[in-house]
């Protein structure tokens, strides 16, 4: 493998090092029958034109070689596949690697120039940041918090369709946290904006990194409080109440949306004290 135009000295690379190479929103994978695998450094035995390359340690301490490709000339056994469409074929460990490295790569791509003085930036030698040598501003990796909420009314759950969804698919509501908001406030605002109803008894469930790109999904349950369903016809094109035995097509198993729906039947309806309290500054 030949690294072209790398911006850092990678030194010696172990042959078993997992390689996560991106081109736009696609990732380089080995395809054998219907199985996708991340290539090791040893398997990348062909010339690649790479714009940027660096190491990132996984949460388990595995060194991952991450690169941004300049072109798409690759051998037949390899394929560049859209990350979102291929994500489900990897195991939890590999999904964590992809989420982390694609998040960093996205951050790197967006911060090659300083937003304060418009000068060129470079990777800081001492910490994980892009540094502007001109004005000394640091740009750190960021994630975008987004709430995702299953709203229920008795034994029914609220499912809605975004115009961007695949045909026939419905899901729970979601939306990004705005500056100055608690997540609880985001939930109340977004639900009201999108389907005109009020919710109460908001309870946290779990979170999921969603690297398309850099989103942290914060999963909640909320109980219907008041109002008539009325869709906004912008972010939502259809919505309705569904029972567990009459669900439309819902998101794939890897998503926290699916887990919120699957877990609903076991959700204790009695609420813990202070479950809806958000701390204010
Ligand atoms: Zn600057």
PDB file of N, CA and C in Angstrom, residues 1-2 4 45-49 73:
ATOM      1  N   UNK A   1       0.837  -1.188   0.000  1.00  0.00           N
ATOM      2  CA  UNK A   1       0.000   0.000   0.000  1.00  0.00           C
ATOM      3  C   UNK A   1       0.878   1.246   0.000  1.00  0.00           C
ATOM      4  N   UNK A   2       0.496   2.192  -0.798  1.00  0.00           N
ATOM      5  CA  UNK A   2       1.261   3.444  -0.850  1.00  0.00           C
ATOM      6  C   UNK A   2       0.369   4.578  -0.350  1.00  0.00           C
ATOM      7  N   UNK A   4      -0.299   8.398  -0.205  1.00  0.00           N
ATOM      8  CA  UNK A   4       0.031   9.616  -0.931  1.00  0.00           C
ATOM      9  C   UNK A   4      -0.509  10.819  -0.166  1.00  0.00           C
ATOM     10  N   UNK A  45      -3.142  -4.534  -0.591  1.00  0.00           N
ATOM     11  CA  UNK A  45      -1.872  -4.748  -1.292  1.00  0.00           C
ATOM     12  C   UNK A  45      -1.913  -4.123  -2.684  1.00  0.00           C
ATOM     13  N   UNK A  46      -2.503  -2.975  -2.769  1.00  0.00           N
ATOM     14  CA  UNK A  46      -2.582  -2.276  -4.048  1.00  0.00           C
ATOM     15  C   UNK A  46      -2.395  -0.783  -3.793  1.00  0.00           C
ATOM     16  N   UNK A  47      -2.157  -0.079  -4.853  1.00  0.00           N
ATOM     17  CA  UNK A  47      -1.853   1.352  -4.720  1.00  0.00           C
ATOM     18  C   UNK A  47      -3.135   2.158  -4.494  1.00  0.00           C
ATOM     19  N   UNK A  48      -3.108   2.988  -3.492  1.00  0.00           N
ATOM     20  CA  UNK A  48      -4.265   3.823  -3.185  1.00  0.00           C
ATOM     21  C   UNK A  48      -3.841   5.282  -3.159  1.00  0.00           C
ATOM     22  N   UNK A  49      -4.679   6.123  -3.663  1.00  0.00           N
ATOM     23  CA  UNK A  49      -4.427   7.556  -3.592  1.00  0.00           C
ATOM     24  C   UNK A  49      -5.190   8.111  -2.396  1.00  0.00           C
ATOM     25  N   UNK A  73     -10.454   3.971  -7.550  1.00  0.00           N
ATOM     26  CA  UNK A  73      -9.838   2.862  -8.295  1.00  0.00           C
ATOM     27  C   UNK A  73      -9.405   1.779  -7.320  1.00  0.00           C
TER      28      UNK A  73
END
